[in-house]
Tab-separated table of C-alpha atoms in Angstrom:
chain	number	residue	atom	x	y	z
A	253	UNK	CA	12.822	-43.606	-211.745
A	254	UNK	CA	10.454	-41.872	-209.432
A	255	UNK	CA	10.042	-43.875	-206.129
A	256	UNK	CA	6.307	-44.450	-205.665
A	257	UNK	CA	4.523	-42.786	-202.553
A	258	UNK	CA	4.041	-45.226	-199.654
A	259	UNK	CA	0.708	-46.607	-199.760
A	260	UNK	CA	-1.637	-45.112	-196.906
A	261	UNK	CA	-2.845	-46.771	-194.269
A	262	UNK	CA	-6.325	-47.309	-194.270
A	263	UNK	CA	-8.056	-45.373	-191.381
A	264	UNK	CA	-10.627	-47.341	-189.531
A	265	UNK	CA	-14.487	-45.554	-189.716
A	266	UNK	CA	-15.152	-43.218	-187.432
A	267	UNK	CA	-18.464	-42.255	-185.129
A	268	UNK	CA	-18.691	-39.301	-187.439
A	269	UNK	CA	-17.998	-40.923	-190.660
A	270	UNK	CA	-20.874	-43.236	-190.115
A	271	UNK	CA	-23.197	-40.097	-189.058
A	272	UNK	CA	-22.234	-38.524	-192.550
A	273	UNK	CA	-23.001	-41.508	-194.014
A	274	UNK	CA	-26.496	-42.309	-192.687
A	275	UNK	CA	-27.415	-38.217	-192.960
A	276	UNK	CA	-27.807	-37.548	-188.686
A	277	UNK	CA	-26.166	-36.017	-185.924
A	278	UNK	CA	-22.935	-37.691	-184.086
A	279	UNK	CA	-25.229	-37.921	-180.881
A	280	UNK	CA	-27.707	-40.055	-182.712
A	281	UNK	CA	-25.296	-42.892	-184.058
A	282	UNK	CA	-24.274	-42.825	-180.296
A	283	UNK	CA	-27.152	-43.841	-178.952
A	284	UNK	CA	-27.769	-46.566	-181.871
A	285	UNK	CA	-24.878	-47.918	-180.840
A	286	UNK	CA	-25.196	-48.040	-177.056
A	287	UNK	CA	-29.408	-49.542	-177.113
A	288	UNK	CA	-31.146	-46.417	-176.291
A	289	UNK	CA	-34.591	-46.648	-177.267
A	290	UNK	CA	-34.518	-43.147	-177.531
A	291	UNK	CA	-34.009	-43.342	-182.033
A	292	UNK	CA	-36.539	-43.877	-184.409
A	293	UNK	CA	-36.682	-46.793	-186.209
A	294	UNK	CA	-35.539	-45.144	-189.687
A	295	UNK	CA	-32.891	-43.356	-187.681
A	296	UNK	CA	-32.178	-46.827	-186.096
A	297	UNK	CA	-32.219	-48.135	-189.580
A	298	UNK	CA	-29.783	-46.032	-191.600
A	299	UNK	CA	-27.443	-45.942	-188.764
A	300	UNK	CA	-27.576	-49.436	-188.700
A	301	UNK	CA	-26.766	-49.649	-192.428
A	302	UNK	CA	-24.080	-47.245	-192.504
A	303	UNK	CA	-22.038	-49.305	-189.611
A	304	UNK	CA	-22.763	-52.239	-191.804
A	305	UNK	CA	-21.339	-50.528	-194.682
A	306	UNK	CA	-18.624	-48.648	-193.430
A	307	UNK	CA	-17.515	-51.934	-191.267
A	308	UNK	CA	-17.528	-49.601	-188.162
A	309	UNK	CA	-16.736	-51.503	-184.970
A	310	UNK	CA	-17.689	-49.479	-181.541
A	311	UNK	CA	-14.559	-48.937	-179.192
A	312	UNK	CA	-15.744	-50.542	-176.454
A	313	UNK	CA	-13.491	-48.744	-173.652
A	314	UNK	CA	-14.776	-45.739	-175.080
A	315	UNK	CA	-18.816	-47.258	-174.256
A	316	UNK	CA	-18.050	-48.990	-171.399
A	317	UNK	CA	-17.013	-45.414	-169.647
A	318	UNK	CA	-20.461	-44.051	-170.881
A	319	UNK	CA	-22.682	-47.084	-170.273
A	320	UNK	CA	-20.289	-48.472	-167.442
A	321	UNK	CA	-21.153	-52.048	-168.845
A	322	UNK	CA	-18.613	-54.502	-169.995
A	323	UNK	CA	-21.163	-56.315	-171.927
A	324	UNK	CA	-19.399	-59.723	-170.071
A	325	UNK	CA	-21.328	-61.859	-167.932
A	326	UNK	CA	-19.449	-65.016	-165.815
A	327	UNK	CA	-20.441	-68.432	-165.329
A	328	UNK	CA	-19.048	-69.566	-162.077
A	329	UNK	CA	-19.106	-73.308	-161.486
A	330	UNK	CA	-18.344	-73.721	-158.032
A	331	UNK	CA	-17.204	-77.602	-158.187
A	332	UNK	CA	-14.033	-79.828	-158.749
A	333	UNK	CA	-12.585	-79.868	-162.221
A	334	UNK	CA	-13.471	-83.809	-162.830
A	335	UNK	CA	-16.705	-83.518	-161.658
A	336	UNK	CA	-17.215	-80.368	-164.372
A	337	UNK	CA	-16.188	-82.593	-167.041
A	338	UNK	CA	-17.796	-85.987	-165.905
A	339	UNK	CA	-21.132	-84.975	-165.493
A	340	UNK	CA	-23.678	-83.850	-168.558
A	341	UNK	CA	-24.904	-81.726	-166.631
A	342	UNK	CA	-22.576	-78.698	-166.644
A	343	UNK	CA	-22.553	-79.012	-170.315
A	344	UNK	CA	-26.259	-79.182	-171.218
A	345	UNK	CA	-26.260	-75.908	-168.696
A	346	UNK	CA	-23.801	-74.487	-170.785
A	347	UNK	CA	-25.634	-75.154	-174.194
A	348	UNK	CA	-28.307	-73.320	-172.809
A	349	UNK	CA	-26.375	-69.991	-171.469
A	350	UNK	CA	-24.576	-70.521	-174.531
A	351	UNK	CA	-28.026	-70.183	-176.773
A	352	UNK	CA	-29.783	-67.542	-174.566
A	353	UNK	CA	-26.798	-65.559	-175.428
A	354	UNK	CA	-26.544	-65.364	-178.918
A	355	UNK	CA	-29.299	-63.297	-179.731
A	356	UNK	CA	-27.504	-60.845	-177.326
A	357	UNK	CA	-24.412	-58.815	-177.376
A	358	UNK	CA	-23.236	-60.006	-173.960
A	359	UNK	CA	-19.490	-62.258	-173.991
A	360	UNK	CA	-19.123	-65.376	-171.631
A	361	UNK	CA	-16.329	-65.838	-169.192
A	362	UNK	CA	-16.341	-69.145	-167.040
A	363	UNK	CA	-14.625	-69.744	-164.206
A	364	UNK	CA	-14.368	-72.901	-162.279
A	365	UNK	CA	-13.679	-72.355	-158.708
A	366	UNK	CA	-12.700	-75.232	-156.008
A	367	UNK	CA	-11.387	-74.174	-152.160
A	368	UNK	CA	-11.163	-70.554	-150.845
A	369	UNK	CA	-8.192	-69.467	-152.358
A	370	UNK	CA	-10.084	-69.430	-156.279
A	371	UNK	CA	-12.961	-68.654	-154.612
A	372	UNK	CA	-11.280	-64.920	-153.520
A	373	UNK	CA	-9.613	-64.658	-156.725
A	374	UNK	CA	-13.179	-64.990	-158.429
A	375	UNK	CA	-14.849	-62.444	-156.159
A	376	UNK	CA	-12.058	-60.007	-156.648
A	377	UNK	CA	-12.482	-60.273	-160.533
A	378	UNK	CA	-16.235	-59.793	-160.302
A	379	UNK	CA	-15.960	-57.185	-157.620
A	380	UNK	CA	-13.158	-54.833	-159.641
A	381	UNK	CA	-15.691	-54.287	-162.181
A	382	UNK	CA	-15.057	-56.628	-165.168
A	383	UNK	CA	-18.493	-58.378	-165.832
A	384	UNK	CA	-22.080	-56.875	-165.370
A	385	UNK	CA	-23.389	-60.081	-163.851
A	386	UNK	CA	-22.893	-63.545	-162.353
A	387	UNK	CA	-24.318	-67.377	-162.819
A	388	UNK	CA	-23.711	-69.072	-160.034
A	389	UNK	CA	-23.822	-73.186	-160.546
A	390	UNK	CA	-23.129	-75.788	-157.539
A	391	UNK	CA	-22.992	-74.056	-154.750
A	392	UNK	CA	-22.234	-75.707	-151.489
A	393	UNK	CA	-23.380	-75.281	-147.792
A	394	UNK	CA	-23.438	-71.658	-146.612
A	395	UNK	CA	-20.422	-70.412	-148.988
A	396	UNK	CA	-20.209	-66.308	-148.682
A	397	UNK	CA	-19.868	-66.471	-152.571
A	398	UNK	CA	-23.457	-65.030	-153.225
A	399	UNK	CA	-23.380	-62.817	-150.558
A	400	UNK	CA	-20.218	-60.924	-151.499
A	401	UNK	CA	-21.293	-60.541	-155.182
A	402	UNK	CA	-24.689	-58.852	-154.251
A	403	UNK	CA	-22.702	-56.899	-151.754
A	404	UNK	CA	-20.746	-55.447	-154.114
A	405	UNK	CA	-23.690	-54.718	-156.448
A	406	UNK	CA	-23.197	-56.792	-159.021
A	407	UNK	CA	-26.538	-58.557	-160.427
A	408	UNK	CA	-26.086	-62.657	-159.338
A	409	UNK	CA	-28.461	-65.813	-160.402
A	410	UNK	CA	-28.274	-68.787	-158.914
A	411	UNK	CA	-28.820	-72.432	-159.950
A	412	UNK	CA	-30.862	-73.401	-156.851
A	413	UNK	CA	-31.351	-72.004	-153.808
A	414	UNK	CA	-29.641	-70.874	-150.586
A	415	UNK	CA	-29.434	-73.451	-147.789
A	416	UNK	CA	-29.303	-70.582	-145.448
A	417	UNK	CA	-32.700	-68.680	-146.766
A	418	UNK	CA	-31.219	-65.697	-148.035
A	419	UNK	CA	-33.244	-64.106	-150.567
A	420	UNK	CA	-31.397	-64.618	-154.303
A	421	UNK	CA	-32.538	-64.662	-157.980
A	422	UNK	CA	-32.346	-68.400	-158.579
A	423	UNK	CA	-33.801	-70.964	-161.064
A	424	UNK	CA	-33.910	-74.632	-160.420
A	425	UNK	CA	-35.709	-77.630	-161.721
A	426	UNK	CA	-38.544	-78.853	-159.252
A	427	UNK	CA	-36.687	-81.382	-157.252
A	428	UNK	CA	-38.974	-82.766	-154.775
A	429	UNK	CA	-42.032	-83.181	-157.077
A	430	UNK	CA	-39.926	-84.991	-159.425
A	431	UNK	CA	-38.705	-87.348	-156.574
A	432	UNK	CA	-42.060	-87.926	-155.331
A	433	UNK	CA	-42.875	-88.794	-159.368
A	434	UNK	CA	-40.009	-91.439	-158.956
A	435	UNK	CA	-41.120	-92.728	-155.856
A	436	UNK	CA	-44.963	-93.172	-156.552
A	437	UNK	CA	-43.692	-94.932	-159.528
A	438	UNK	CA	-41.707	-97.473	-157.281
A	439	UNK	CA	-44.580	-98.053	-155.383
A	440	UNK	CA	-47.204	-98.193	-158.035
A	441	UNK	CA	-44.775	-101.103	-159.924
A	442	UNK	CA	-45.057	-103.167	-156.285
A	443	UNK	CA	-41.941	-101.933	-154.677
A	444	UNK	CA	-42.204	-102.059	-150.585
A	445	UNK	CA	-38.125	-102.377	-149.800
A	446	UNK	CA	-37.057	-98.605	-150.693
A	447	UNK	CA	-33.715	-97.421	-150.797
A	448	UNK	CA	-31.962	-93.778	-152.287
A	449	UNK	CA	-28.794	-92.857	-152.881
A	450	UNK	CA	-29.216	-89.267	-152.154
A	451	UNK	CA	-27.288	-86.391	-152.872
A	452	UNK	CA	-24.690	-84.222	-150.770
A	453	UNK	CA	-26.944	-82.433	-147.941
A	454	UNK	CA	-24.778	-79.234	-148.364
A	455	UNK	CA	-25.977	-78.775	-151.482
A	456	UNK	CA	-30.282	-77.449	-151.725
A	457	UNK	CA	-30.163	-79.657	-154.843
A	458	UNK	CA	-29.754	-82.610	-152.910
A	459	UNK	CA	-31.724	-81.741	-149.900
A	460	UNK	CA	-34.995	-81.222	-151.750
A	461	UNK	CA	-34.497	-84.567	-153.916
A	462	UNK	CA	-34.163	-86.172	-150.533
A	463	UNK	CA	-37.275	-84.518	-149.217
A	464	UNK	CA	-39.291	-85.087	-151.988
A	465	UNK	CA	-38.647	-88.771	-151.538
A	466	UNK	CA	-39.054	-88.956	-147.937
A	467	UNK	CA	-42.188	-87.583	-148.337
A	468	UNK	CA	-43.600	-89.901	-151.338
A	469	UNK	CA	-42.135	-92.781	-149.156
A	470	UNK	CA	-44.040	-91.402	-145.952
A	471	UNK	CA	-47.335	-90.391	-148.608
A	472	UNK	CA	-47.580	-94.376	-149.859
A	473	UNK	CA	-47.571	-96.183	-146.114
A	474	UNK	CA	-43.980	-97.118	-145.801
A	475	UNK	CA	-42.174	-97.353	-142.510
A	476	UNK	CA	-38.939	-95.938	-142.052
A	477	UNK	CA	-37.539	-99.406	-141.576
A	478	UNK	CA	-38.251	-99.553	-145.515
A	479	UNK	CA	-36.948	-96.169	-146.550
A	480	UNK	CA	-32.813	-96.504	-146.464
A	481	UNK	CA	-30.723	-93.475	-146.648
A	482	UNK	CA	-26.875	-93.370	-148.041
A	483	UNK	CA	-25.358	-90.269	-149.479
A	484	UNK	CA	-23.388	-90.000	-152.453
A	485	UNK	CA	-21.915	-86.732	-153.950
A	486	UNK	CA	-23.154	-86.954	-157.955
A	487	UNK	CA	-20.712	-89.207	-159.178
A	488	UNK	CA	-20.706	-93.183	-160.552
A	489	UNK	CA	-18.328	-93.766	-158.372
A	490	UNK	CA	-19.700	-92.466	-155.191
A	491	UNK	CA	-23.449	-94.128	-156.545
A	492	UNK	CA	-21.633	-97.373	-156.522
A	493	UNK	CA	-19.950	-97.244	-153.492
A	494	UNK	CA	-23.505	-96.083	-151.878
A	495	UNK	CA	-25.575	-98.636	-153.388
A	496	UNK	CA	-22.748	-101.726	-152.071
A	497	UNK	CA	-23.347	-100.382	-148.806
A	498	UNK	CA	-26.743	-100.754	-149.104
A	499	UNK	CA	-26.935	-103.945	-149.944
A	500	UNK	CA	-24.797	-105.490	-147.307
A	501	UNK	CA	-26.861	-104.034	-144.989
A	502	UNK	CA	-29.923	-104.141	-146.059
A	503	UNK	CA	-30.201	-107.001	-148.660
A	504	UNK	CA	-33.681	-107.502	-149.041
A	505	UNK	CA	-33.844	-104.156	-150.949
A	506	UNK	CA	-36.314	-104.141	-154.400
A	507	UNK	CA	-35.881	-100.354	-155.224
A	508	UNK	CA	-33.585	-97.520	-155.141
A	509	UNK	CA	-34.003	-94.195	-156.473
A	510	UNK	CA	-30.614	-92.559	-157.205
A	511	UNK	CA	-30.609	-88.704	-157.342
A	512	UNK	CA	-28.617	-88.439	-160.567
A	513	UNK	CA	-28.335	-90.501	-162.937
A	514	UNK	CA	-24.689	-90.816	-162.992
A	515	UNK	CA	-25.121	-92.342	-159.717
A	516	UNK	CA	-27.684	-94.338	-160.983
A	517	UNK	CA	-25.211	-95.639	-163.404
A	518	UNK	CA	-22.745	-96.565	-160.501
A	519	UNK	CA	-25.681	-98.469	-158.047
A	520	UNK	CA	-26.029	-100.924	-161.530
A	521	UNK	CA	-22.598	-101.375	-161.646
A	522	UNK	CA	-22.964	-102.863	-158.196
A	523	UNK	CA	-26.121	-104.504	-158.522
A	524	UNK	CA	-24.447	-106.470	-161.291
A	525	UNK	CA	-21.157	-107.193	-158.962
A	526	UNK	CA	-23.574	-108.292	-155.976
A	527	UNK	CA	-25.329	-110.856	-158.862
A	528	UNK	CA	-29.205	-109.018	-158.995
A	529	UNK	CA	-31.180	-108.239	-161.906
A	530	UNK	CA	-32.741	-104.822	-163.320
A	531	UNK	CA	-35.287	-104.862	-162.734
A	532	UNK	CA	-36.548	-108.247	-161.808
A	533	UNK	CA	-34.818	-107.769	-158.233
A	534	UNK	CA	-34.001	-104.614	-158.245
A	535	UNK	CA	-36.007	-101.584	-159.894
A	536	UNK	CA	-33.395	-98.313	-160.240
A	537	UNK	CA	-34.325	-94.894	-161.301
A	538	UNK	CA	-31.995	-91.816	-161.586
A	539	UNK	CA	-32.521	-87.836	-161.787
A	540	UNK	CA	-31.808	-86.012	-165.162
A	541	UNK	CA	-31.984	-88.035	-168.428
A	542	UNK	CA	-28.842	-87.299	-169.584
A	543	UNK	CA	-27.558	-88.487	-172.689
A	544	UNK	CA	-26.039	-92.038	-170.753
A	545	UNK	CA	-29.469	-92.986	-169.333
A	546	UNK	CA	-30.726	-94.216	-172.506
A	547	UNK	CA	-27.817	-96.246	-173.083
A	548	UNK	CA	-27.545	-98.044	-169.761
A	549	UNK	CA	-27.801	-101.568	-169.119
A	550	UNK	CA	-30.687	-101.987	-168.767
A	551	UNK	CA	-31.861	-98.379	-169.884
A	552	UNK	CA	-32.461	-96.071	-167.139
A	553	UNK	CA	-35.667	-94.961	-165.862
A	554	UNK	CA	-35.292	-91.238	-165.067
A	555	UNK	CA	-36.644	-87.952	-163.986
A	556	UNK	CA	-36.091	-85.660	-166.948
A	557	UNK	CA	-35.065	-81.897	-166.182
A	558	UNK	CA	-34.840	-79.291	-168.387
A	559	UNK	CA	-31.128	-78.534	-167.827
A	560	UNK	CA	-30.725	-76.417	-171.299
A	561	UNK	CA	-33.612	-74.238	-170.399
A	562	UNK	CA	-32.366	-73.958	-166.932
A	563	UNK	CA	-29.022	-72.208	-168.398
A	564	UNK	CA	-31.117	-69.819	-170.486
A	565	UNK	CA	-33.625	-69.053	-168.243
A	566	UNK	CA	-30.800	-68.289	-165.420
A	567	UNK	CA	-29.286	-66.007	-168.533
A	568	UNK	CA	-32.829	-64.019	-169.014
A	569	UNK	CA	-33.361	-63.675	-164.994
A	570	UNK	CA	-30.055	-62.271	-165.179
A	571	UNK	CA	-30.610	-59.763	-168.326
A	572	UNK	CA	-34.130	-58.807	-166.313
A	573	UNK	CA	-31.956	-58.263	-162.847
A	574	UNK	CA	-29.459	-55.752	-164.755
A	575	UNK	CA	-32.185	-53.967	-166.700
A	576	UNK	CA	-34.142	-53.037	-163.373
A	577	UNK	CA	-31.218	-53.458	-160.171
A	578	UNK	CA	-34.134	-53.103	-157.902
A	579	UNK	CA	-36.958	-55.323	-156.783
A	580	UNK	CA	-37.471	-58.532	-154.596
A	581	UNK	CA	-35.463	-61.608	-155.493
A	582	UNK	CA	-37.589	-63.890	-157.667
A	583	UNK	CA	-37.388	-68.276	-158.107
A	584	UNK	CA	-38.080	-69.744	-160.654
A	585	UNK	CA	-38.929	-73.595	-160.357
A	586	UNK	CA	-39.177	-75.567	-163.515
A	587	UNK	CA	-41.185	-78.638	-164.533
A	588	UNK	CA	-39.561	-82.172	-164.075
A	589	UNK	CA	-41.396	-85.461	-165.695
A	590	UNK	CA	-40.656	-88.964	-165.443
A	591	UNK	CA	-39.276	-91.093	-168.247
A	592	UNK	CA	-39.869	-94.634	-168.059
A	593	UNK	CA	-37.693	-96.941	-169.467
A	594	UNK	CA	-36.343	-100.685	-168.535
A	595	UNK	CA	-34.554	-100.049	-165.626
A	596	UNK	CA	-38.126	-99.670	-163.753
């Protein structure tokens, strides 16, 4: 009995099978295949239907030596790992990088970086060449993290600006207005006795929400004597722990505006320990509306930001920056609005 003939193995398509295919020239299914514009659209079209056909899959070393992209961008979440997973935040930022994405080509990579040495292990990755741009989220203080990528050329967005004034691509929500929204509210509901529990001043995030309710505070006629300042650093726990120290030492308190609401979260928790009502004693509002406020007891009163749109818009400010390297840096400040609920 004849032995049959091994059984070939079946060649993946080629570049030149799928030029055959779609009837033009090897240069043209290049260029399909790396986005020049420079194809017309039935050219675009039959190359397109022959690589659907043929199952042809670009080698992607092969592009990335001609286009010198990676077609990788990295999201770089400069915070501690429990505060990444705590807070809503990070995630409803990720949703949105996550959806501007899709329509693109582009592959994620996120990196969560905490103390120097992951901080140097981040900037050599991005600086050897393995991702054609950078989202940068949480930054704190004057951190040479932004510098270093645009020093190396690499196209960075930021969420939020630089403390230090540096120019940088950056989009944010519009912090101060929407603490002067919370504030005026207080005041319009017959609050006198003011208190925040602001966020860290290293961070511009909590320096503007601080300034925006100084400023409503100083707009409505209140004296500093009934504007009280404690710091917290974005989490319950650090909320509650502000909002006990404000109470011992300033009791007669009938507001506080916490600057998120996962710190609003943690000043009920200690209104409730210290025996006070929300809001018949005590009016709270937070910063965000994420998912928990509505489901807070009482439910919170908030300043709604549009944290999904913040993640794509940082994702198209990014696409825009790698298209067209040059140019001044631009901000982008997004609308904030007040959602009133029980809690105030």
């Amino acid at each position: 009995m004849t032995p049959e003939p091994p059984a070939r193995t079946r060649q993946a398509p080629t570049l030149e099978a799928v030029a055959e295919l779609a009837g033009v020239s090897r240069a043209t299914v290049s260029r399909v295949v790396n986005g020049s514009l420079r194809v017309s659209p039935a050219a675009h079209a039959a190359v397109t239907r022959a690589i659907a056909e043929l199952g042809y899959v670009p080698n992607q070393a092969a592009r990335s030596l001609v286009t010198r992209r990676t077609d990788t961008i990295v999201l770089i979440v400069h915070e501690r790992p429990d505060t990444v997973f705590a807070d809503p935040f990070f995630a409803s930022v990720l949703r949105g990088v996550n959806q501007a994405l899709s329509v693109t080509q582009l592959q994620l990579v996120l990196l969560q970086v905490q103390g120097d040495r992951q901080r140097d292990r981040a900037l050599r990755y991005v600086g050897n060449g393995h991702v054609d741009g950078v989202l940068l989220i949480s930054l704190h203080g004057d951190d040479i993290m932004p510098m270093s990528v645009s020093g190396a050329g690499v196209p960075l967005v930021m969420a939020g600006r630089l403390l230090t004034g540096d120019p940088v691509d950056s989009v944010d929500a519009d912090n101060v207005g929407g603490a002067r929204q919370a504030v005026r509210h207080l005041v319009a509901t017959g609050r006198r006795e003011l208190a925040t529990v602001a966020g860290p001043v290293d961070m511009s995030v909590g320096v503007d929400r601080l300034a925006g309710y100084a400023q409503a505070a100083r707009d409505a006629g209140l004296p500093a004597s009934a504007t009280r300042v404690e710091t917290g650093d974005f989490t319950e726990a650090s909320g509650q722990a502000a909002a006990a120290r404000l109470l011992a030492e300033h009791p007669t308190i009938d507001a506080v505006f916490a600057a998120s609401d996962l710190m609003a979260l943690g000043v009920l928790r200690a209104l409730r320990a210290a025996g006070r009502r929300v809001p018949d004693d005590v009016a709270v509002v937070g910063f965000d509306d994420a998912a928990p406020a509505v489901y807070a007891d009482p439910p919170l009163t908030t300043v709604r930001q549009p944290v999904e749109r913040l993640g794509a818009e940082m994702v198209h400010q990014l696409l825009r920056r790698i298209a067209d390297p040059t140019g001044d840096a631009a901000s982008v400040i997004l609308p904030t609005e007040l959602v009133i609920r029980s809690s105030a």
